Short mmCIF file of C-alpha atoms in Angstrom, two decimals:
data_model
loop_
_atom_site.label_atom_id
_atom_site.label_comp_id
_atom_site.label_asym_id
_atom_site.label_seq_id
_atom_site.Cartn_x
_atom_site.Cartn_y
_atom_site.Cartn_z
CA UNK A 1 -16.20 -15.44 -32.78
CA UNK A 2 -13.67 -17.28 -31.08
CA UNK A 3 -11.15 -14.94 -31.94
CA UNK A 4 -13.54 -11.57 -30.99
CA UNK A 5 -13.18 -13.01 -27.80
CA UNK A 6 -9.95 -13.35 -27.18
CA UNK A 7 -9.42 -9.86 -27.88
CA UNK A 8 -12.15 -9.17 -25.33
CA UNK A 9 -10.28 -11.29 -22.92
CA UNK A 10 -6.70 -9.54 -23.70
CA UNK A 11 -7.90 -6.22 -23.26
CA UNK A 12 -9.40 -7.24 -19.71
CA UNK A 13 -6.00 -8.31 -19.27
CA UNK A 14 -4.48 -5.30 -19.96
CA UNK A 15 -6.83 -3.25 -17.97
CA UNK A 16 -5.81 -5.18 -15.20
CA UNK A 17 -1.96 -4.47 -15.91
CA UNK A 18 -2.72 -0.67 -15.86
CA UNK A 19 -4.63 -0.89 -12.23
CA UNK A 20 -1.46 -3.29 -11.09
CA UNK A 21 0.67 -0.20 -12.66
CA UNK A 22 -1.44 2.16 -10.69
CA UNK A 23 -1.15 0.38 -7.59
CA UNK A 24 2.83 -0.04 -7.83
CA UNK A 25 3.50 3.85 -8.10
CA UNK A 26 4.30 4.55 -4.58
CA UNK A 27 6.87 1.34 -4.67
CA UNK A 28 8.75 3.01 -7.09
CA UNK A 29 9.30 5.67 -4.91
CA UNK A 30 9.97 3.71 -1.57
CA UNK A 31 12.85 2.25 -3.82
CA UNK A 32 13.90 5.88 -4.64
CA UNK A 33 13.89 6.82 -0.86
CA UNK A 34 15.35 3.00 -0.03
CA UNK A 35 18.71 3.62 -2.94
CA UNK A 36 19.41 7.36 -0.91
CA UNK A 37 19.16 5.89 2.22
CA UNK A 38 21.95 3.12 1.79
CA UNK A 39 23.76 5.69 -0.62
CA UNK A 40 23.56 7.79 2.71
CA UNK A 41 24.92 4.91 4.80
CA UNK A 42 27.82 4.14 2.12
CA UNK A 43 29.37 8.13 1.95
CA UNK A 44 29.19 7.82 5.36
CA UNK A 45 31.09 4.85 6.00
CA UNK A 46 33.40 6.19 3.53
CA UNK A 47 34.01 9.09 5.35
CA UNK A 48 34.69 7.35 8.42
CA UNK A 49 37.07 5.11 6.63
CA UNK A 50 39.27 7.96 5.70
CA UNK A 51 39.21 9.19 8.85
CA UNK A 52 40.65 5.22 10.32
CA UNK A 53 43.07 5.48 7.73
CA UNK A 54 44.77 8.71 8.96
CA UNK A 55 44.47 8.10 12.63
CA UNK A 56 46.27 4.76 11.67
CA UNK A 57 48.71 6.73 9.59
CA UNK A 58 49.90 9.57 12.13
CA UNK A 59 49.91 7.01 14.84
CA UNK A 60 52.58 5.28 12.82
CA UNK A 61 54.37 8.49 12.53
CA UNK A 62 54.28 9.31 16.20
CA UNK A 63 54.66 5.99 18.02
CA UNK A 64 57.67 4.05 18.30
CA UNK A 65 55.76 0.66 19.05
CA UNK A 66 54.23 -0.74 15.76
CA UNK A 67 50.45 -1.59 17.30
CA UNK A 68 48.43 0.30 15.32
CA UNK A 69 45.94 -1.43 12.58
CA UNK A 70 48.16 -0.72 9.79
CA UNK A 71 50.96 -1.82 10.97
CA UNK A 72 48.61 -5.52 11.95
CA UNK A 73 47.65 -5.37 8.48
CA UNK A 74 51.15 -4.99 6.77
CA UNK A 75 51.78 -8.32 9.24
CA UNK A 76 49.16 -10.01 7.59
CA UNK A 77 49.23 -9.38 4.79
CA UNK A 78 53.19 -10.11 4.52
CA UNK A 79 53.89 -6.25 2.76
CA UNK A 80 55.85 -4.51 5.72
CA UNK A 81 56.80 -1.13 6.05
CA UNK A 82 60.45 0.12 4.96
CA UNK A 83 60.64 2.14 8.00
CA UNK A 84 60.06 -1.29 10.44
CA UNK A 85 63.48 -2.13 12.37
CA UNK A 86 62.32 -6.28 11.68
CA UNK A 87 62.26 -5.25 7.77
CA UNK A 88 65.82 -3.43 7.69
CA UNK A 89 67.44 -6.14 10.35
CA UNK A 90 66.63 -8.64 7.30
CA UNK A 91 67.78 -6.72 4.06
CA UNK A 92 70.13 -4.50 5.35
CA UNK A 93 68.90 -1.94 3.84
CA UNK A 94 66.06 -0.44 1.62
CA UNK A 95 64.88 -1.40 -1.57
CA UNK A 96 63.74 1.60 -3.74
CA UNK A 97 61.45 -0.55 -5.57
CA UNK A 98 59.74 -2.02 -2.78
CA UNK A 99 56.08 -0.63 -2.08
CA UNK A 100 56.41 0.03 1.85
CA UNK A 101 53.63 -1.43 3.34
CA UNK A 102 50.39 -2.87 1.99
CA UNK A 103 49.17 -1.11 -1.25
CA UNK A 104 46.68 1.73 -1.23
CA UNK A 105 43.92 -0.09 -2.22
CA UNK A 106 44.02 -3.04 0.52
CA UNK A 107 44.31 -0.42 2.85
CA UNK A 108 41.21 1.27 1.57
CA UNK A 109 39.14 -1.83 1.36
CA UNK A 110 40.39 -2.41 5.12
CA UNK A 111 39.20 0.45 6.60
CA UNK A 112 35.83 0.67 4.67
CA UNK A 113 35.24 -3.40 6.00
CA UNK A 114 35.91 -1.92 9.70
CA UNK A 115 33.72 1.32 9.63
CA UNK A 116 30.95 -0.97 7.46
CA UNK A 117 31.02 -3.81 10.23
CA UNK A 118 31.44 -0.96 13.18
CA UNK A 119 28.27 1.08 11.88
CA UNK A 120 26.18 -2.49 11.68
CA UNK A 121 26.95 -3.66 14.99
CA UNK A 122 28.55 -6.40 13.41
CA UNK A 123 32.04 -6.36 14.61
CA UNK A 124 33.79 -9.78 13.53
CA UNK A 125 37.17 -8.57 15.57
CA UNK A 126 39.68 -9.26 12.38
CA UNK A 127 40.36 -5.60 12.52
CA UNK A 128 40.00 -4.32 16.01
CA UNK A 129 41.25 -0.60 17.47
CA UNK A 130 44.90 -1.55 19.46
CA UNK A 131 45.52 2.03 20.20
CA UNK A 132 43.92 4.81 22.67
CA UNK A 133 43.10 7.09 19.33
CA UNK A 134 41.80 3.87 17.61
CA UNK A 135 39.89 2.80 20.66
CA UNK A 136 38.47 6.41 20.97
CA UNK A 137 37.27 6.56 17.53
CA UNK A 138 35.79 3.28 17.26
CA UNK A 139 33.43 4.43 20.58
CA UNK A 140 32.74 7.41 18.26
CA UNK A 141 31.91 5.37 15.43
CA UNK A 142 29.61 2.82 17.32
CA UNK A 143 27.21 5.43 18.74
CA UNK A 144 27.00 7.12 15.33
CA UNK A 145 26.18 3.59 13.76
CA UNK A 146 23.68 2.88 16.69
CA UNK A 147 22.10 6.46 16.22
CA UNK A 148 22.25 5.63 11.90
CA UNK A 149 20.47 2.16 12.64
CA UNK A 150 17.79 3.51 14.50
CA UNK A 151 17.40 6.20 12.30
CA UNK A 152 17.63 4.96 8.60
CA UNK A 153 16.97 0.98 9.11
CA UNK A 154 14.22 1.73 11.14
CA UNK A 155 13.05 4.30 8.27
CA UNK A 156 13.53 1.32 5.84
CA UNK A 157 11.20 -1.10 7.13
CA UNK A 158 8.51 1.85 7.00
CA UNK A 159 9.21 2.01 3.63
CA UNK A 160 9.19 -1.70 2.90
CA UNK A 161 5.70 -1.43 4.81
CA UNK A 162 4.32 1.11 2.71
CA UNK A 163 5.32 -0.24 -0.91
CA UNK A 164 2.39 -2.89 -0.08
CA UNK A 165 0.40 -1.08 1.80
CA UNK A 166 -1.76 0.46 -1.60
CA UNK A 167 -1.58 -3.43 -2.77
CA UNK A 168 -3.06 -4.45 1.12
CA UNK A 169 -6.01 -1.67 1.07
CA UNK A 170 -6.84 -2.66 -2.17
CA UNK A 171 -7.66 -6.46 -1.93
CA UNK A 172 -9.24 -5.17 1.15
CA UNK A 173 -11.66 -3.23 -0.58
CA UNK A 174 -11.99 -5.77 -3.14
CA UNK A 175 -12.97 -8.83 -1.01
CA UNK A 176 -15.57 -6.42 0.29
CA UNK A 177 -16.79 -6.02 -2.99
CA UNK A 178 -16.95 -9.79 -3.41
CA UNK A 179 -18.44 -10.48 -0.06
CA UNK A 180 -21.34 -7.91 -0.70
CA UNK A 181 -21.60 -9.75 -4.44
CA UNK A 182 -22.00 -12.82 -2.45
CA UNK A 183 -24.60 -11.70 0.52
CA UNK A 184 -26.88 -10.60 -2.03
CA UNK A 185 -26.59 -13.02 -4.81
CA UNK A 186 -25.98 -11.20 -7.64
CA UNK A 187 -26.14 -12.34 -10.78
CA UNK A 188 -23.17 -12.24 -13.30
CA UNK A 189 -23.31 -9.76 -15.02
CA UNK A 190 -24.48 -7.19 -12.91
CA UNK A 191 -21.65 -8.78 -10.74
CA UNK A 192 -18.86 -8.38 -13.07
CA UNK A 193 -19.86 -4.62 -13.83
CA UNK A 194 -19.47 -4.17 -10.04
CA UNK A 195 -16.22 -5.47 -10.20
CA UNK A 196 -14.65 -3.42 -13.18
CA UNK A 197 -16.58 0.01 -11.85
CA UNK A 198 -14.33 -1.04 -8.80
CA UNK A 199 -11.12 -1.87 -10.28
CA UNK A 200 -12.20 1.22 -12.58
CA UNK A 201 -12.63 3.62 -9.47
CA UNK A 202 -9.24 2.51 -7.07
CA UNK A 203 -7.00 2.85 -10.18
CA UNK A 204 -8.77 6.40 -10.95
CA UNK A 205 -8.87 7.51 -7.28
CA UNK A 206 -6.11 5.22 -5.35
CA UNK A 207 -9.10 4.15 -3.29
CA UNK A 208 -9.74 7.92 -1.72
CA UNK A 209 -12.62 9.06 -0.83
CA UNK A 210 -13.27 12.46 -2.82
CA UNK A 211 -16.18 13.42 -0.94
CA UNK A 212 -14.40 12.96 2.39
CA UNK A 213 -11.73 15.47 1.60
CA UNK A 214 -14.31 17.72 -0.44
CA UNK A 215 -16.10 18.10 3.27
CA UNK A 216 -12.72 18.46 4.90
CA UNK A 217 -12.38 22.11 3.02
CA UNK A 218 -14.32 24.88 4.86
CA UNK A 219 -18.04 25.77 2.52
CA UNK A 220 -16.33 28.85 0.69
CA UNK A 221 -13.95 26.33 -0.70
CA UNK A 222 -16.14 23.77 -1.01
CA UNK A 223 -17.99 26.19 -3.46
CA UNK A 224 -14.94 27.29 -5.58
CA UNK A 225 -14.18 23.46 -5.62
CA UNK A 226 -17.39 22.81 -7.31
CA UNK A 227 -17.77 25.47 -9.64
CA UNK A 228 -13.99 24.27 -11.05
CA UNK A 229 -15.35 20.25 -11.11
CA UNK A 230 -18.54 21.32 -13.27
CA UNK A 231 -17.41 23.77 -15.48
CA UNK A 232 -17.94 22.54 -18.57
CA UNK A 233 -21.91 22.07 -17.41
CA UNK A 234 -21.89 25.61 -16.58
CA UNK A 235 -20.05 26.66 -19.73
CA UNK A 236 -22.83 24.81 -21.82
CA UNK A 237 -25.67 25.43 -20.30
CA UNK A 238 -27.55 28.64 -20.99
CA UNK A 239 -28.93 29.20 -18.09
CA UNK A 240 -25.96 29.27 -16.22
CA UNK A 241 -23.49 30.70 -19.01
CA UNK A 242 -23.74 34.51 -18.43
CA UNK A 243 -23.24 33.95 -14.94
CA UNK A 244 -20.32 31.42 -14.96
CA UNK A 245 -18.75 33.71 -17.19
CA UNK A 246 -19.49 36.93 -14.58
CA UNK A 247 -17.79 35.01 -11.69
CA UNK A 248 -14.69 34.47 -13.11
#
């Protein structure tokens, strides 16, 4: 006996885990929505990053004075440039197996951190614009990262909303349930049939009301509408057979 009820118990359990399934099907989504939205945000920032690099890199072709952010970053980073006076003063002249400047991938990284903390408002100042073309860009890049973070941020809390908004309106519904059980004093086991027909009902319908929308279709519909929901009445009932049959 003890054992027939533990089964009973485990498959009330897993009932439960199939509403809790049901209720979790629009998060999946929202995180669908959420991973192309910062995917969205990334290619962008990439794409700005590229386009940093190469104002940095014709500046340095055009300009005599070395002020640009590459030529800050090949200072910092203690890789200069074979084509810097400071660099030839010291060696006298060029090594062919020295990489001029800093290597591909810190530049890269560098201009993806800039765009990234430009398009978030962030700005920590490490790498800051020195020239006009830098300055211009980075005014450019600020009012496309203020127009992104209104746009998709504000679009991602609406999603975070939503994911528990299903999970909100149900417990909702269900402490109705429970208050009603309550004003009226019902007994157990009527009380715990109320309860599954509930938990029965939201994971069938998502908690919508059928007959609301049914009445929200004009009556010719309405009448199609039903005719499709009890078909298989009208199929099997003889009185109705010949005729269902005639309609369609």
């Amino acid at each position: 006996m003890a054992g027939l009820i533990g089964l009973l118990k485990t498959a009330r359990l897993l009932r439960l885990v199939r509403v809790v399934r049901k209720l979790d099907r629009y998060s999946e989504y929202g995180a669908v929505v959420l991973l192309f939205l910062m995917t969205t945000f990334a290619l962008i920032a990439h794409w700005l990053a590229c386009i940093w690099y190469a104002i940095g890199n014709i500046e340095r072709q055009q300009q005599k004075m070395r002020i640009g952010w590459l030529d800050v970053l090949a200072e910092h980073t203690k890789q200069p440039y074979q084509d810097d006076e400071s660099f030839l003063v010291s060696f006298n002249h060029t090594l062919p197996w020295f990489e001029s400047g800093p290597s591909s991938k810190s530049k890269y990284i560098t201009a993806l951190y800039f765009t990234f903390s430009s398009l978030t408002s962030v700005g920590f100042g490490n790498v800051s614009p020195n020239t006009n073309p830098e300055k211009i860009f980075s005014i450019c890049t600020m009012l496309i990262g203020s127009l992104m973070y209104a746009g998709i941020f504000g679009h991602v809390s609406a999603i975070i909303q939503r994911l528990y908004s299903g999970t909100a309106r149900y417990h909702i519904q269900m402490l109705r349930v429970k208050e009603f059980i309550r004003f009226h004093q019902i007994p157990n086991p009527l009380r715990q049939r109320l309860e599954e027909f509930f938990q029965h009902a939201w994971s069938y319908t998502n908690g919508i009301d059928m007959n609301m929308v049914l009445r929200s279709f004009p009556e010719c519909l309405q009448a199609d509408i039903c005719l499709h929901l009890n078909r298989n009445l009208l199929n099997n009932c003889p009185a109705f057979k010949r005729n269902f049959a005639h309609s369609f």
